[in-house]
Coordinates of C-alpha atoms in Angstrom, one line a residue:
X1 CA 82.9 66.3 -94.8
X2 CA 86.6 65.6 -94.7
X3 CA 86.5 65.5 -90.9
X4 CA 83.6 63.1 -91.0
X5 CA 85.5 60.8 -93.4
X6 CA 88.6 61.1 -91.2
X7 CA 86.6 60.1 -88.1
X8 CA 85.1 57.1 -90.0
X9 CA 88.6 56.0 -91.1
X10 CA 89.9 56.3 -87.5
X11 CA 87.1 54.2 -86.2
X12 CA 87.7 51.6 -88.9
X13 CA 91.3 51.5 -88.0
X14 CA 90.4 51.1 -84.3
X15 CA 88.1 48.3 -85.1
X16 CA 90.6 46.5 -87.4
X17 CA 93.5 46.8 -84.9
X18 CA 92.5 44.0 -82.6
X19 CA 91.5 41.9 -85.6
X20 CA 95.0 42.3 -87.1
X21 CA 96.5 41.3 -83.8
X22 CA 94.4 38.2 -83.5
X23 CA 95.1 37.2 -87.1
X24 CA 98.8 37.5 -86.5
X25 CA 98.5 35.3 -83.4
X26 CA 96.4 32.9 -85.5
X27 CA 99.1 32.5 -88.1
X28 CA 101.7 32.0 -85.4
X29 CA 99.9 29.4 -83.3
X30 CA 97.4 27.4 -85.4
X31 CA 99.4 24.2 -85.3
X32 CA 100.0 22.2 -82.2
X33 CA 103.1 20.3 -81.2
X34 CA 101.9 17.2 -82.9
X35 CA 102.3 18.9 -86.2
X36 CA 106.0 19.5 -85.6
X37 CA 106.8 15.9 -85.0
X38 CA 104.3 14.2 -87.4
X39 CA 106.8 13.8 -90.3
X40 CA 109.5 12.4 -88.0
X41 CA 107.1 9.9 -86.4
X42 CA 105.9 8.7 -89.8
X43 CA 109.5 8.1 -90.8
X44 CA 110.1 6.0 -87.7
X45 CA 107.0 4.0 -88.5
X46 CA 108.6 3.2 -91.9
X47 CA 111.8 2.1 -90.2
X48 CA 113.7 5.2 -91.5
X49 CA 115.3 6.9 -88.5
X50 CA 117.7 9.0 -90.7
X51 CA 114.7 10.6 -92.3
X52 CA 113.2 11.2 -88.9
X53 CA 116.3 13.0 -87.8
X54 CA 116.2 15.1 -91.0
X55 CA 112.6 16.0 -90.4
X56 CA 113.4 17.2 -86.8
X57 CA 116.5 19.1 -88.1
X58 CA 114.2 21.0 -90.4
X59 CA 111.9 21.9 -87.4
X60 CA 115.0 22.9 -85.3
X61 CA 116.3 25.0 -88.2
X62 CA 119.7 23.2 -88.4
X63 CA 121.4 21.5 -91.3
X64 CA 122.7 18.3 -89.6
X65 CA 122.4 16.4 -86.3
X66 CA 125.9 17.6 -85.5
X67 CA 124.5 21.1 -84.8
X68 CA 122.7 22.2 -81.7
X69 CA 119.7 24.5 -82.3
X70 CA 118.7 27.6 -80.4
X71 CA 116.7 26.3 -77.5
X72 CA 113.7 28.6 -77.8
X73 CA 110.1 27.7 -77.7
X74 CA 109.7 23.9 -77.5
X75 CA 112.9 23.1 -79.3
X76 CA 114.1 21.3 -76.2
X77 CA 111.4 18.7 -76.6
X78 CA 112.4 18.2 -80.3
X79 CA 116.0 17.8 -79.1
X80 CA 114.9 15.0 -76.7
X81 CA 113.2 13.3 -79.7
X82 CA 116.3 13.7 -81.9
X83 CA 118.5 12.3 -79.1
X84 CA 116.4 9.2 -78.7
X85 CA 116.5 8.5 -82.5
X86 CA 120.2 9.1 -82.6
X87 CA 120.6 6.5 -79.8
X88 CA 118.6 4.1 -81.9
X89 CA 121.1 4.7 -84.7
X90 CA 124.1 4.0 -82.3
X91 CA 125.2 7.6 -82.4
X92 CA 125.8 7.6 -78.7
X93 CA 128.0 10.8 -78.5
X94 CA 125.5 13.0 -80.3
X95 CA 122.6 11.5 -78.5
X96 CA 124.2 12.1 -75.1
X97 CA 124.9 15.7 -76.1
X98 CA 121.3 16.3 -77.2
X99 CA 119.7 14.8 -74.1
X100 CA 122.1 16.7 -71.8
X101 CA 121.3 20.0 -73.5
X102 CA 117.6 19.4 -73.5
X103 CA 117.7 18.4 -69.8
X104 CA 119.1 21.7 -68.8
X105 CA 116.7 23.7 -70.9
X106 CA 113.6 21.9 -69.7
X107 CA 114.6 22.4 -66.1
X108 CA 115.0 26.1 -66.7
X109 CA 111.6 26.3 -68.5
X110 CA 109.9 24.5 -65.7
X111 CA 111.0 27.1 -63.2
X112 CA 110.5 30.3 -65.2
X113 CA 106.8 30.6 -65.7
X114 CA 105.5 34.1 -65.5
X115 CA 102.2 36.0 -65.5
X116 CA 102.3 36.5 -69.2
X117 CA 102.4 32.7 -69.7
X118 CA 99.6 32.2 -67.3
X119 CA 97.5 34.7 -69.2
X120 CA 98.2 33.0 -72.4
X121 CA 97.2 29.6 -70.9
X122 CA 93.9 31.1 -69.7
X123 CA 92.8 33.0 -72.7
X124 CA 94.3 31.1 -75.6
X125 CA 96.0 27.8 -75.2
X126 CA 97.8 25.5 -72.8
X127 CA 100.8 25.3 -75.1
X128 CA 101.6 29.0 -74.8
X129 CA 103.7 28.8 -71.6
X130 CA 106.9 26.9 -70.9
X131 CA 106.6 23.1 -71.0
X132 CA 106.5 21.4 -67.6
X133 CA 107.8 17.8 -68.0
X134 CA 105.9 15.1 -66.0
X135 CA 108.0 13.2 -63.5
X136 CA 108.6 10.1 -65.6
X137 CA 110.0 12.3 -68.5
X138 CA 112.4 14.1 -66.1
X139 CA 113.7 10.8 -64.7
X140 CA 113.9 9.1 -68.1
X141 CA 116.2 11.8 -69.5
X142 CA 118.9 10.8 -67.1
X143 CA 118.1 7.1 -67.3
X144 CA 118.4 7.0 -71.1
X145 CA 121.4 9.2 -71.1
X146 CA 123.1 6.6 -68.8
X147 CA 122.6 4.2 -71.7
X148 CA 124.6 6.4 -74.0
X149 CA 127.5 6.7 -71.6
X150 CA 127.5 3.0 -70.7
X151 CA 127.5 2.1 -74.4
X152 CA 130.7 4.2 -74.8
X153 CA 132.2 2.7 -71.6
X154 CA 132.3 6.3 -70.2
X155 CA 131.7 5.5 -66.5
X156 CA 132.4 9.0 -65.4
X157 CA 129.6 10.4 -67.6
X158 CA 127.3 7.6 -66.5
X159 CA 127.9 8.4 -62.8
X160 CA 127.1 12.0 -63.4
X161 CA 123.8 11.1 -64.9
X162 CA 123.2 8.6 -62.0
X163 CA 123.7 11.4 -59.5
X164 CA 121.4 13.8 -61.4
X165 CA 118.8 11.1 -61.4
X166 CA 119.1 10.5 -57.6
X167 CA 118.7 14.2 -57.0
X168 CA 115.6 14.4 -59.1
X169 CA 114.2 11.3 -57.5
X170 CA 114.6 12.8 -54.0
X171 CA 113.1 16.1 -55.1
X172 CA 110.0 14.5 -56.6
X173 CA 109.5 12.3 -53.6
X174 CA 110.0 14.9 -51.0
X175 CA 108.5 18.0 -52.6
X176 CA 105.9 16.9 -55.1
X177 CA 104.8 13.6 -53.7
X178 CA 105.5 11.9 -57.0
X179 CA 105.7 8.1 -57.0
X180 CA 107.0 7.7 -60.6
X181 CA 110.4 6.7 -59.3
X182 CA 111.6 4.4 -62.1
X183 CA 113.5 1.2 -61.1
X184 CA 115.4 1.0 -64.4
X185 CA 117.3 4.2 -63.7
X186 CA 118.4 2.9 -60.3
X187 CA 119.4 -0.4 -61.9
X188 CA 121.6 1.4 -64.5
X189 CA 123.0 3.7 -61.8
X190 CA 124.0 0.6 -59.7
X191 CA 125.7 -0.8 -62.8
X192 CA 127.7 2.4 -63.4
X193 CA 129.0 2.4 -59.8
X194 CA 129.6 -1.3 -59.7
X195 CA 131.8 -1.2 -62.8
X196 CA 133.5 1.8 -61.2
X197 CA 134.4 -0.4 -58.2
X198 CA 132.3 1.8 -55.9
X199 CA 130.4 -1.2 -54.3
X200 CA 128.6 0.6 -51.5
X201 CA 127.2 3.2 -53.8
X202 CA 126.2 0.5 -56.3
X203 CA 124.4 -1.5 -53.6
X204 CA 122.4 1.6 -52.6
X205 CA 121.1 2.1 -56.1
X206 CA 120.4 -1.6 -56.7
X207 CA 118.4 -1.7 -53.5
X208 CA 116.4 1.3 -54.7
X209 CA 115.8 -0.5 -58.1
X210 CA 114.4 -3.5 -56.1
X211 CA 111.8 -1.2 -54.5
X212 CA 110.2 -0.9 -57.9
X213 CA 110.8 -4.3 -59.6
X214 CA 112.0 -7.8 -58.9
X215 CA 114.8 -7.8 -61.5
X216 CA 115.9 -11.5 -61.4
X217 CA 118.9 -10.6 -63.6
X218 CA 120.4 -8.9 -60.5
X219 CA 120.5 -12.0 -58.4
X220 CA 123.9 -13.3 -59.4
X221 CA 125.6 -9.9 -59.7
X222 CA 124.4 -8.9 -56.2
X223 CA 125.5 -12.3 -54.8
X224 CA 129.0 -11.5 -56.2
X225 CA 128.9 -8.0 -54.7
X226 CA 127.7 -8.9 -51.2
X227 CA 130.0 -9.9 -48.5
X228 CA 128.4 -11.4 -45.4
X229 CA 124.8 -10.7 -44.5
X230 CA 123.2 -8.1 -46.7
X231 CA 122.0 -5.0 -44.9
X232 CA 119.0 -4.6 -47.3
X233 CA 116.1 -7.0 -46.7
X234 CA 115.2 -6.7 -50.5
X235 CA 118.7 -7.7 -51.5
X236 CA 118.8 -10.5 -48.9
X237 CA 115.5 -11.9 -50.3
X238 CA 116.7 -11.8 -53.9
X239 CA 120.0 -13.6 -53.3
X240 CA 118.8 -16.1 -50.8
X241 CA 120.0 -19.6 -51.7
X242 CA 122.4 -18.3 -54.4
X243 CA 126.0 -19.5 -54.1
X244 CA 128.7 -16.8 -54.5
X245 CA 129.9 -17.0 -58.1
X246 CA 133.7 -17.0 -58.8
X247 CA 135.2 -13.6 -59.9
X248 CA 134.9 -13.0 -63.6
X249 CA 138.7 -12.6 -64.2
X250 CA 139.4 -16.0 -62.5
X251 CA 137.0 -17.8 -64.8
X252 CA 138.0 -16.0 -68.0
X253 CA 134.5 -14.5 -68.3
X254 CA 133.0 -11.1 -68.8
X255 CA 129.5 -9.6 -68.4
X256 CA 127.2 -8.6 -71.2
X257 CA 124.2 -6.3 -70.6
X258 CA 121.6 -5.8 -73.3
X259 CA 118.8 -3.2 -73.0
X260 CA 116.0 -3.1 -75.6
X261 CA 113.5 -0.2 -75.9
X262 CA 110.7 -0.9 -78.3
X263 CA 107.5 0.7 -79.6
X264 CA 106.4 4.2 -78.7
X265 CA 104.4 5.7 -75.9
X266 CA 100.9 7.2 -76.7
X267 CA 101.2 10.6 -78.3
X268 CA 99.0 13.5 -77.1
X269 CA 96.5 14.5 -79.8
X270 CA 93.8 17.2 -80.0
X271 CA 90.3 16.1 -79.0
X272 CA 86.9 17.8 -79.2
X273 CA 84.6 16.9 -76.3
X274 CA 80.9 17.8 -76.3
X275 CA 80.4 20.6 -73.7
X276 CA 77.7 18.5 -71.9
X277 CA 80.0 15.6 -71.4
X278 CA 82.8 17.9 -70.3
X279 CA 80.6 19.5 -67.7
X280 CA 79.7 16.1 -66.4
X281 CA 83.3 15.0 -66.0
X282 CA 84.3 18.0 -64.0
X283 CA 81.0 19.0 -62.3
X284 CA 82.5 18.9 -58.8
X285 CA 85.5 21.1 -59.7
X286 CA 83.8 23.8 -61.8
X287 CA 82.6 26.9 -60.0
X288 CA 78.8 27.3 -59.9
X289 CA 79.2 30.6 -61.9
X290 CA 81.2 29.0 -64.7
X291 CA 78.9 25.9 -64.7
X292 CA 75.9 28.1 -65.1
X293 CA 77.6 30.2 -67.8
X294 CA 78.7 27.2 -69.8
X295 CA 75.2 25.7 -69.6
X296 CA 73.7 28.9 -70.7
X297 CA 76.0 29.3 -73.7
X298 CA 75.5 25.7 -74.7
X299 CA 71.7 26.2 -74.6
X300 CA 72.1 29.1 -76.9
X301 CA 74.2 27.0 -79.3
X302 CA 77.3 29.3 -78.8
X303 CA 79.4 26.5 -77.2
X304 CA 79.0 22.9 -78.3
X305 CA 82.6 21.6 -78.1
X306 CA 85.6 21.9 -75.9
X307 CA 89.1 21.4 -77.3
X308 CA 91.5 19.5 -75.1
X309 CA 94.4 17.0 -75.5
X310 CA 94.0 13.3 -75.0
X311 CA 96.2 10.2 -75.5
X312 CA 96.2 8.3 -78.7
X313 CA 97.0 4.6 -78.8
X314 CA 100.6 3.5 -78.1
X315 CA 102.7 1.5 -80.6
X316 CA 104.2 -1.9 -80.0
X317 CA 103.9 -2.0 -76.2
X318 CA 102.8 -5.7 -76.2
X319 CA 105.5 -6.9 -78.6
X320 CA 107.9 -9.5 -77.2
X321 CA 111.6 -8.9 -77.9
X322 CA 114.0 -11.8 -78.6
X323 CA 117.7 -12.0 -77.9
X324 CA 120.2 -14.4 -79.4
X325 CA 123.8 -14.6 -78.2
X326 CA 126.0 -16.5 -80.6
X327 CA 122.9 -18.1 -82.0
X328 CA 121.5 -19.2 -78.7
X329 CA 118.3 -17.7 -77.3
X330 CA 118.7 -15.7 -74.0
X331 CA 115.9 -14.7 -71.6
X332 CA 114.9 -11.1 -71.2
X333 CA 113.0 -9.5 -68.4
X334 CA 110.8 -6.4 -68.4
X335 CA 112.7 -3.5 -67.0
X336 CA 110.1 -0.7 -67.4
X337 CA 106.6 -0.3 -68.7
X338 CA 106.9 3.3 -69.9
X339 CA 103.4 3.4 -71.4
X340 CA 101.9 2.5 -68.1
X341 CA 103.7 5.5 -66.5
X342 CA 102.4 7.8 -69.3
X343 CA 98.8 6.7 -68.8
X344 CA 99.0 6.9 -65.0
X345 CA 100.3 10.4 -65.2
X346 CA 97.6 11.4 -67.7
X347 CA 94.8 9.9 -65.7
X348 CA 96.0 11.9 -62.7
X349 CA 95.8 15.2 -64.6
X350 CA 93.0 14.6 -67.1
X351 CA 90.3 16.3 -65.0
X352 CA 92.4 19.4 -64.6
X353 CA 93.1 19.5 -68.3
X354 CA 89.4 19.4 -69.1
X355 CA 88.6 22.0 -66.5
X356 CA 91.2 24.3 -68.0
X357 CA 89.7 23.8 -71.4
X358 CA 86.2 24.8 -70.2
X359 CA 87.5 27.9 -68.5
X360 CA 89.5 28.9 -71.6
X361 CA 86.4 28.4 -73.7
X362 CA 84.3 30.6 -71.5
X363 CA 87.1 33.3 -71.6
X364 CA 87.2 33.0 -75.3
X365 CA 83.5 33.6 -75.7
X366 CA 83.6 36.5 -73.3
X367 CA 86.5 38.0 -75.4
X368 CA 84.4 37.6 -78.5
X369 CA 81.4 39.3 -77.0
X370 CA 83.6 42.1 -75.7
X371 CA 85.1 42.6 -79.2
X372 CA 81.6 42.7 -80.8
X373 CA 80.5 45.3 -78.3
X374 CA 83.6 47.4 -78.9
X375 CA 82.9 47.4 -82.6
X376 CA 79.2 48.3 -82.5
X377 CA 79.9 52.0 -82.9
X378 CA 82.2 51.3 -85.8
X379 CA 79.6 49.0 -87.3
X380 CA 77.1 51.8 -87.5
X381 CA 79.3 53.8 -89.9
X382 CA 81.3 51.0 -91.6
X383 CA 78.5 48.7 -92.6
X384 CA 79.4 45.0 -92.3
X385 CA 82.8 45.8 -91.0
X386 CA 81.9 45.7 -87.4
X387 CA 80.0 42.5 -87.7
X388 CA 83.0 40.9 -89.5
X389 CA 85.3 42.0 -86.7
X390 CA 83.1 40.5 -84.1
X391 CA 82.7 37.2 -85.9
X392 CA 86.4 36.9 -86.8
X393 CA 87.4 37.7 -83.2
X394 CA 85.4 34.8 -81.9
X395 CA 86.6 32.5 -84.8
X396 CA 90.2 33.5 -84.4
X397 CA 90.2 32.8 -80.6
X398 CA 88.6 29.4 -81.3
X399 CA 91.4 28.6 -83.7
X400 CA 94.0 29.8 -81.2
X401 CA 92.7 27.4 -78.6
X402 CA 95.2 24.8 -79.5
X403 CA 95.3 21.9 -77.0
X404 CA 98.7 21.3 -75.4
X405 CA 99.9 18.1 -77.2
X406 CA 103.5 18.6 -76.1
X407 CA 105.5 15.6 -74.8
X408 CA 108.5 13.4 -75.4
X409 CA 107.1 11.6 -78.5
X410 CA 109.9 9.1 -79.1
X411 CA 110.0 7.4 -75.7
X412 CA 109.8 3.6 -76.1
X413 CA 106.6 2.0 -74.9
X414 CA 108.5 -0.7 -73.0
X415 CA 112.1 -1.5 -72.1
X416 CA 113.5 -5.0 -71.5
X417 CA 116.9 -6.0 -70.1
X418 CA 119.2 -9.1 -70.2
X419 CA 122.4 -9.6 -68.2
X420 CA 124.6 -12.6 -68.5
X421 CA 128.1 -13.9 -68.2
X422 CA 130.0 -14.8 -71.4
X423 CA 133.4 -16.1 -72.3
X424 CA 136.0 -13.5 -73.0
X425 CA 136.2 -12.8 -76.8
X426 CA 134.0 -11.6 -79.6
X427 CA 130.2 -12.4 -79.6
X428 CA 127.3 -11.9 -82.0
X429 CA 124.3 -10.2 -80.5
X430 CA 121.0 -10.3 -82.4
X431 CA 117.8 -8.6 -81.1
X432 CA 114.5 -9.0 -82.9
X433 CA 111.4 -6.9 -82.1
X434 CA 108.7 -5.0 -84.0
X435 CA 109.6 -6.6 -87.3
X436 CA 113.3 -5.5 -87.1
X437 CA 116.5 -7.5 -86.5
X438 CA 119.4 -5.6 -85.0
X439 CA 122.9 -7.1 -84.9
X440 CA 126.0 -6.2 -83.0
X441 CA 129.5 -7.7 -82.6
X442 CA 130.8 -7.2 -79.1
X443 CA 134.4 -7.9 -77.9
X444 CA 135.0 -8.3 -74.1
X445 CA 138.1 -9.1 -72.1
X446 CA 138.3 -11.4 -69.1
X447 CA 136.9 -9.6 -66.1
X448 CA 135.4 -6.9 -68.4
X449 CA 131.9 -5.9 -69.5
X450 CA 129.9 -4.5 -72.4
X451 CA 126.6 -2.6 -72.6
X452 CA 124.5 -2.8 -75.7
X453 CA 121.4 -0.5 -76.0
X454 CA 118.9 -1.2 -78.8
X455 CA 116.0 1.2 -79.6
X456 CA 113.3 0.2 -82.1
X457 CA 111.0 3.2 -82.0
X458 CA 108.1 2.0 -84.2

């Protein structure tokens, strides 16, 4: 009798072992990335960036923004979010440090995917493996960090970010066929080299910027930089008919550059798609076996929904920023439509995401069926235990199928720029956008320059 009870106990333990593992994974992975940033984004919507930083610090397990977290899991993404918010609070040094640290970590994660991560993606969720940043995010890390260094008048740091940006642009163009080569980054890189008196390098970057946008604000500065006939047809077309302006130091003037980022890009959110519609969207890409299997399960009522991420609405992308300099309105031009880049990248990959969600769903059902079969012997002796294990296995795997909602959540929806000459001295700058008014007092010497970045992330 004792041996029989011992055998029963052993089979019960064997049946419960996979259940315990699955329940442990469930507790660890139930929430998606959107849960980690929700409180911070809500604080930004209230116009409370300090509260947003505090919420991210809690997720990063640090006391203050002066501390760098351990860069494990997806902390690098949260560090990008914190860095952007710190920039909006004029904390340029801390913002530059956060963006620089996150940049290095995300590059490493992008290149260190292993078989274990691929298994996790296939069986459980696309947010198990290391995060791979889309092209626009990689390029915007260096672009936005240039703003931090230019605001501090740190031309050496700005040039380092400019060179990193150029390397990434070449890599994406030559090896991945990416076209999200953002003109704003090249514009700021040209500015960094121009103010460093490296004219040839500046002209190369300005020329690249003109490949992606017209940038009328560059007309006068490029006319001042160009001696003789421009070698670039794009620069020649822009400055045609423009008389060379006198040097700044001779006229007692300086240059003021104001960059305004506003709104927020669409965030990735979980979505449930009916299996029939999902099959229609990826019918040409799904294997006949998987398509037949999915249709069979749907007909049985075993699979009715597929979990996958989608884009929510953006915030404030169609707002129009205003700029007043010493009480006088100044024109601004669009420098970058970030939301358009986000949506274009998502449209390119959406079919693959849905296909991955369907194959994960099929794998999950197969795992549930295998678990139920493995526990049938135990169920005979343990009553409802075997049935419970089978049901919970399927339910737990369903909960673990967390759509990958990771992304740089605090990117502005759009960025505008203004560039103008001003008299040497102190000037009042007022930017209005998204219901907020930001003010700055800027002092510039004759022949000098100042860079004022403004971020309103709501």
